Amino acid sequence: MKTLARTSKAMLFVLAALLLCAAAVLSACAPDGPGEDETGGATVTQYDADLDASITMGAMGAIDFGGSLVETSYMTEEDGSYSLTLIFKAGTLTVGGISQSIFVDDAPESAGENNGIREGTIGIYAADGTLMAEGVRKTYSSGEDYLATPSGKNVYYVRSATIPVDGLRASYEMTLYVNSPIMGAQFSNDTYKATLEIDLASGKEVPSVGGLGAETRGEAPQAEPQPAYTQYDAELSCYVTAMGGVEFGDGLLAGAYVEQEEDRYYMTLVFNKSQVTIFTITCDTFIDTDLANAGTSKGVEDGTIGVYNEDGTLVTEGVEVRYSTGDDYVAGSSGNVYYVKSVRLPIDSLRESYKLALYINSSVMGVQFCEPNEAVSTGTYSATLTLDLASGQSVESIDDRIGSETRGDAPAA
């Protein structure tokens, strides 16, 4: 029995030793971590690349919208299948001395179709002309890396596109949408050509594709909307020295608003109907444009509305007039009328004082205010608008204050 026990123990030691040796061999043969076999043997090669996306623009010839868009490219090959990854960046295009940012956009606003291709589609044409646009994977810029569309909306652009391709070639025809703050265009074989050139001699094997962006396209920060108007405290003086001296401007001005479009200024004046007392007679007053018996006793036609530039030139072109409506009418000399509710004037600069041309009518009489001119050097009356520039405050809209574009017939008394 003792001999059997010794033999059993010896066999156990031998078995244990064999198991330890087998474990050591297996451990030595096993990989340290995820290796090439676990990736299916995929290889990634990085290439220099250039995109030619040209549009012929009259006398300026062909303008390349793609030359600054591609940062680099990667070709991934796995089990005989290929996919091409393009890393895009924000580019710059200068046309006629005007520079604009350009970018690849896969969701342009109000996207339509061009020759059966939805605007925003990204794909590559196979050697036989088949468009390969299915299964395209995209990433996007993020953070502060965003650009503006033609509508002024900030968006994140396409940072990368991984596209299944039919093989490695030196040249590919593409479809993609290039957008900018000014305009956008879908490039394809049926519209504007987009050709991707791969520098095969530059190829170098790399561990993985780099430079990818965010997997989903977020909402880019939007610029704070600039106030459409600046409202100023203002006074209108239309003083007539006759009849003992009458300030016809009293109560007429309801608001003064200035807007800026690039380097041009426009001023909108909103008016009320008012009253003045001449000696003992109180009469309704209002700004008028359409007079039954307009004359030119002041050197300009009665009813003229305009503004004088700093050099004294009277500007009447581009003046927009709107009228009161509904129950907002006034008694004129021959019955109820709708009065001038607002006037929009192009002005040459923002300053404290302006001279105006305007006609103040009433239920008794009317006067054309203007400056001395070639026809009349004396006997005119000035209409002076004074702005308090320090009082400026932002106003988003004045649509509810400016009246109607057309002048209807006011209800009769």
XYZ file of C-alpha atoms in Angstrom:
413
model
C 0.000 0.000 0.000
C 2.834 2.359 0.813
C 4.425 1.565 -2.550
C 1.169 2.399 -4.402
C 0.799 5.627 -2.507
C 4.311 6.690 -3.414
C 3.658 5.783 -7.066
C 0.390 7.832 -7.173
C 2.116 10.856 -5.732
C 4.884 10.579 -8.303
C 2.387 10.420 -11.137
C 0.585 13.490 -9.797
C 3.846 15.421 -9.776
C 4.536 14.364 -13.388
C 1.045 15.394 -14.516
C 1.357 18.761 -12.791
C 4.686 19.361 -14.454
C 3.252 18.500 -17.864
C 0.332 20.912 -17.338
C 2.672 23.734 -16.315
C 4.803 23.148 -19.422
C 1.725 23.207 -21.662
C 0.511 26.457 -20.061
C 3.909 28.034 -20.598
C 3.931 27.005 -24.252
C 0.415 28.355 -24.812
C 1.304 31.598 -23.066
C 4.347 32.062 -25.263
C 2.333 31.436 -28.413
C -0.582 33.745 -27.533
C -0.464 37.427 -28.840
C 0.112 40.225 -26.303
C -3.045 42.149 -27.400
C -5.225 42.866 -30.456
C -2.972 42.188 -33.406
C -3.053 42.160 -37.180
C -4.956 38.874 -37.267
C -7.769 40.412 -35.174
C -8.252 43.308 -37.669
C -8.698 40.947 -40.548
C -5.365 41.954 -42.055
C -6.459 45.494 -43.098
C -3.721 47.794 -44.343
C -3.959 51.594 -44.359
C -1.890 53.698 -46.759
C -1.785 57.487 -46.661
C -1.477 59.447 -49.918
C -1.136 63.079 -50.913
C -4.234 64.099 -52.869
C -5.675 67.081 -54.719
C -9.235 67.875 -55.756
C -9.992 69.794 -58.945
C -13.598 71.040 -58.843
C -13.761 73.729 -61.497
C -16.493 75.983 -62.818
C -15.999 78.077 -65.950
C -17.029 81.648 -65.189
C -17.087 83.679 -68.386
C -14.023 85.760 -69.076
C -12.446 84.636 -65.786
C -12.128 81.106 -67.149
C -12.089 77.997 -64.965
C -12.277 78.661 -61.215
C -11.176 75.718 -59.033
C -13.436 75.335 -56.006
C -11.667 72.219 -54.775
C -7.958 73.007 -54.764
C -7.794 73.917 -51.075
C -10.312 71.434 -49.672
C -8.470 68.093 -49.350
C -5.974 67.818 -46.518
C -4.927 64.196 -47.108
C -6.293 60.780 -48.099
C -6.129 57.184 -46.854
C -6.742 53.939 -48.722
C -7.814 51.009 -46.556
C -7.580 47.498 -48.103
C -9.084 44.503 -46.391
C -9.602 41.101 -47.993
C -9.566 42.628 -51.469
C -12.076 45.384 -50.627
C -11.076 49.049 -50.718
C -12.339 52.191 -49.040
C -11.012 55.703 -49.601
C -11.055 58.221 -46.739
C -10.723 61.909 -47.616
C -9.888 64.388 -44.872
C -11.384 67.771 -45.746
C -10.593 71.221 -44.399
C -12.080 74.666 -44.791
C -10.704 76.250 -47.953
C -10.454 79.730 -49.381
C -11.392 80.852 -52.875
C -10.642 84.264 -54.369
C -12.692 85.384 -57.359
C -12.411 88.878 -58.780
C -10.502 90.104 -55.736
C -13.174 88.806 -53.325
C -12.124 85.999 -50.977
C -14.635 83.560 -49.535
C -14.499 80.473 -47.340
C -15.527 77.203 -48.992
C -16.323 73.831 -47.459
C -17.850 70.439 -48.188
C -21.497 70.356 -47.103
C -23.665 67.217 -47.042
C -26.880 68.981 -45.974
C -27.193 72.310 -47.818
C -30.252 74.415 -47.080
C -33.160 73.958 -49.501
C -31.359 71.062 -51.203
C -32.680 70.082 -54.615
C -31.622 67.604 -57.272
C -29.179 68.002 -60.147
C -29.524 65.340 -62.866
C -30.919 62.863 -60.376
C -28.288 63.533 -57.698
C -29.487 65.020 -54.424
C -27.482 68.105 -53.468
C -25.159 67.194 -50.609
C -24.441 63.681 -51.936
C -20.850 62.491 -51.561
C -19.584 59.596 -53.663
C -17.041 58.255 -56.142
C -17.601 56.969 -59.651
C -16.309 53.447 -60.302
C -14.192 52.767 -63.375
C -17.361 51.681 -65.237
C -19.150 54.964 -64.365
C -21.299 53.582 -61.545
C -21.754 56.104 -58.733
C -20.691 54.601 -55.401
C -22.541 56.680 -52.814
C -24.044 53.976 -50.624
C -22.388 53.181 -47.310
C -20.434 56.441 -47.170
C -19.350 57.264 -43.607
C -18.857 60.925 -42.683
C -17.528 62.946 -39.789
C -17.836 66.657 -39.110
C -15.942 69.641 -37.794
C -16.725 70.751 -34.265
C -15.998 73.367 -31.616
C -15.017 76.707 -33.148
C -14.395 75.158 -36.578
C -17.570 76.210 -38.403
C -18.466 78.335 -41.416
C -21.416 80.315 -42.774
C -23.881 79.337 -45.500
C -25.347 81.784 -48.059
C -28.216 82.493 -45.634
C -25.708 83.494 -42.945
C -26.299 80.419 -40.784
C -23.192 78.901 -39.178
C -22.759 75.159 -39.816
C -20.233 72.432 -39.145
C -18.805 71.126 -42.421
C -17.853 67.609 -43.564
C -14.485 66.830 -41.990
C -14.054 63.365 -43.541
C -15.790 60.983 -45.921
C -14.985 57.252 -46.131
C -16.221 55.927 -49.469
C -16.217 52.339 -50.789
C -14.224 52.246 -54.048
C -13.580 49.593 -56.696
C -9.798 49.702 -56.387
C -6.711 51.844 -56.033
C -6.300 54.310 -58.881
C -4.437 57.551 -59.494
C -7.626 59.415 -60.405
C -11.274 59.338 -59.343
C -14.302 61.269 -60.505
C -16.366 62.502 -57.535
C -19.713 63.955 -56.597
C -19.832 66.384 -53.673
C -21.365 69.715 -52.712
C -19.069 72.708 -52.191
C -20.718 75.501 -50.206
C -19.686 79.020 -49.205
C -21.191 82.173 -47.667
C -21.992 83.335 -51.211
C -23.121 80.288 -53.182
C -22.952 76.502 -53.349
C -22.785 73.928 -56.140
C -23.114 70.158 -56.535
C -20.223 68.709 -58.522
C -20.756 65.475 -60.455
C -20.120 63.922 -63.846
C -23.363 65.426 -65.144
C -22.870 68.985 -63.860
C -19.510 70.451 -62.847
C -16.607 67.960 -62.884
C -14.807 67.093 -59.652
C -11.629 65.039 -60.124
C -9.597 63.651 -57.238
C -5.936 63.025 -58.057
C -4.001 60.569 -55.843
C -0.197 60.820 -55.771
C 0.544 57.092 -55.647
C 4.288 57.703 -55.277
C 3.640 59.458 -51.954
C 2.028 56.400 -50.361
C 3.190 55.347 -46.907
C 1.699 52.666 -44.703
C 0.290 54.000 -41.437
C -1.257 52.294 -38.396
C -4.696 53.879 -38.857
C -6.696 56.670 -40.466
C -6.070 59.978 -38.681
C -7.682 63.405 -38.579
C -11.283 62.284 -38.317
C -13.811 64.677 -36.834
C -16.987 64.252 -34.827
C -19.208 61.304 -35.743
C -22.367 63.415 -35.679
C -23.032 66.901 -36.971
C -24.036 69.210 -34.142
C -25.518 72.688 -34.127
C -22.860 75.317 -34.687
C -23.029 78.491 -32.561
C -24.970 81.237 -34.268
C -23.868 84.835 -34.370
C -25.921 87.175 -32.231
C -28.346 88.911 -34.609
C -27.395 92.489 -35.195
C -30.201 94.909 -34.332
C -31.913 95.999 -37.509
C -32.433 99.576 -36.342
C -31.050 102.107 -33.924
C -33.689 104.398 -32.470
C -32.744 107.975 -31.557
C -34.494 110.704 -29.658
C -35.178 113.365 -32.262
C -36.891 116.690 -32.838
C -38.434 118.116 -36.000
C -38.570 121.858 -36.415
C -40.618 123.317 -39.258
C -40.887 126.949 -38.233
C -42.756 129.563 -40.262
C -42.057 133.176 -39.385
C -45.338 134.414 -40.898
C -48.648 134.502 -39.014
C -46.893 135.589 -35.850
C -44.522 132.622 -36.018
C -45.819 129.027 -36.076
C -43.943 125.784 -35.307
C -45.589 123.412 -37.766
C -43.316 120.559 -36.630
C -44.969 120.291 -33.201
C -46.189 116.769 -32.515
C -45.572 115.422 -36.010
C -42.499 113.239 -35.379
C -43.214 109.909 -33.652
C -39.821 108.239 -34.083
C -36.466 108.288 -35.878
C -34.706 105.019 -36.773
C -31.399 104.435 -38.570
C -30.341 101.200 -40.250
C -27.004 100.377 -41.861
C -26.535 98.121 -44.886
C -22.798 97.614 -45.435
C -21.520 101.165 -45.995
C -24.917 102.792 -46.618
C -27.268 104.381 -44.076
C -31.038 104.695 -44.212
C -33.223 106.720 -41.884
C -36.910 106.025 -41.278
C -39.025 108.772 -39.818
C -42.420 107.841 -38.384
C -45.051 110.585 -38.210
C -48.211 111.379 -36.291
C -51.104 113.598 -37.190
C -50.996 116.736 -35.029
C -52.458 120.211 -34.528
C -51.270 123.804 -34.464
C -53.021 126.994 -33.495
C -52.695 129.957 -35.828
C -53.880 133.040 -33.991
C -57.108 131.633 -32.573
C -57.742 128.924 -35.148
C -56.676 125.340 -34.343
C -56.154 123.121 -37.353
C -55.139 119.518 -37.914
C -51.655 119.060 -39.420
C -50.007 116.147 -41.234
C -47.319 115.271 -43.763
C -48.789 115.057 -47.266
C -47.536 114.029 -50.710
C -50.518 114.107 -53.056
C -51.951 117.552 -53.582
C -54.806 118.400 -55.934
C -53.206 121.710 -56.974
C -49.483 121.220 -56.420
C -47.340 124.232 -57.267
C -43.630 125.081 -57.190
C -43.625 128.366 -55.297
C -40.724 127.191 -53.125
C -38.634 125.963 -56.053
C -39.618 122.308 -55.628
C -42.986 120.720 -56.337
C -45.417 120.768 -53.425
C -45.555 117.327 -51.833
C -41.857 116.592 -52.379
C -40.148 114.558 -49.641
C -36.371 114.269 -49.523
C -33.212 114.823 -47.508
C -30.251 117.101 -48.134
C -26.734 115.664 -48.218
C -23.994 117.506 -46.369
C -23.022 119.226 -49.629
C -26.565 120.634 -49.986
C -27.786 118.241 -52.699
C -31.457 117.309 -52.334
C -31.935 113.532 -52.540
C -35.398 112.330 -53.536
C -34.471 109.158 -55.427
C -34.915 106.005 -53.399
C -37.246 107.648 -50.884
C -39.962 105.223 -49.691
C -43.256 106.602 -48.395
C -45.976 104.768 -46.458
C -49.399 105.943 -45.312
C -51.748 105.591 -42.373
C -54.641 103.140 -42.622
C -57.910 102.122 -40.986
C -59.239 104.683 -38.525
C -55.935 106.586 -38.473
C -56.875 109.452 -40.793
C -56.988 113.200 -40.489
C -59.205 116.067 -41.643
C -57.756 117.771 -44.697
C -58.958 120.957 -46.332
C -61.331 119.005 -48.565
C -62.206 116.018 -46.375
C -60.619 113.127 -44.502
C -57.303 111.788 -45.832
C -54.710 109.207 -44.929
C -51.473 110.990 -44.089
C -47.804 110.062 -44.535
C -47.146 107.591 -41.725
C -43.450 107.064 -42.444
C -40.686 107.867 -44.876
C -37.429 105.968 -45.444
C -34.572 108.187 -46.639
C -31.100 107.247 -47.935
C -28.605 109.380 -45.989
C -24.952 110.031 -46.764
C -23.742 109.811 -43.152
C -24.881 109.563 -39.560
C -24.839 113.014 -38.005
C -26.721 115.199 -35.531
C -28.640 117.414 -37.937
C -30.390 117.029 -41.287
C -32.312 119.370 -43.536
C -35.450 117.890 -45.063
C -37.871 118.659 -47.837
C -41.473 117.875 -46.908
C -44.981 119.255 -47.242
C -47.005 119.950 -44.108
C -50.685 120.149 -44.892
C -53.594 120.987 -42.635
C -57.328 121.399 -42.558
C -56.724 125.070 -43.476
C -53.552 125.452 -45.550
C -50.260 123.782 -46.442
C -46.581 124.721 -46.799
C -43.700 123.078 -48.685
C -40.562 123.164 -46.544
C -37.189 123.121 -48.288
C -33.885 124.944 -48.543
C -33.151 127.884 -50.879
C -32.418 126.614 -54.379
C -31.679 127.711 -57.926
C -35.322 128.654 -58.536
C -36.005 130.390 -55.220
C -33.301 132.015 -53.115
C -35.568 133.644 -50.516
C -38.921 132.928 -48.892
C -38.313 129.245 -48.166
C -38.788 127.595 -44.792
C -36.392 124.992 -43.346
C -37.396 121.625 -41.957
C -34.617 120.621 -39.548
C -34.303 117.186 -37.975
C -32.021 116.937 -34.928
C -30.859 113.558 -33.575
C -29.571 112.939 -30.065
C -26.837 110.461 -31.059
C -26.127 109.596 -27.421
C -29.675 108.272 -27.034
C -29.303 105.444 -29.555
C -30.882 102.115 -28.593
C -31.378 98.888 -30.534
C -34.746 98.023 -32.062
C -35.301 94.688 -33.830
C -38.249 95.718 -36.011
C -40.416 98.707 -36.862
C -42.822 96.876 -39.185
C -45.789 97.668 -36.934
C -45.069 101.408 -37.041
C -44.444 102.302 -40.676
C -47.890 102.069 -42.287
C -49.055 100.942 -45.722
C -47.226 101.131 -49.063
C -50.381 102.406 -50.755
C -52.659 105.288 -49.889
C -56.357 104.477 -49.912
C -59.411 106.657 -49.590
C -60.204 107.592 -46.010
C -63.827 107.309 -44.840
C -65.829 110.441 -45.480
C -67.139 112.459 -42.561
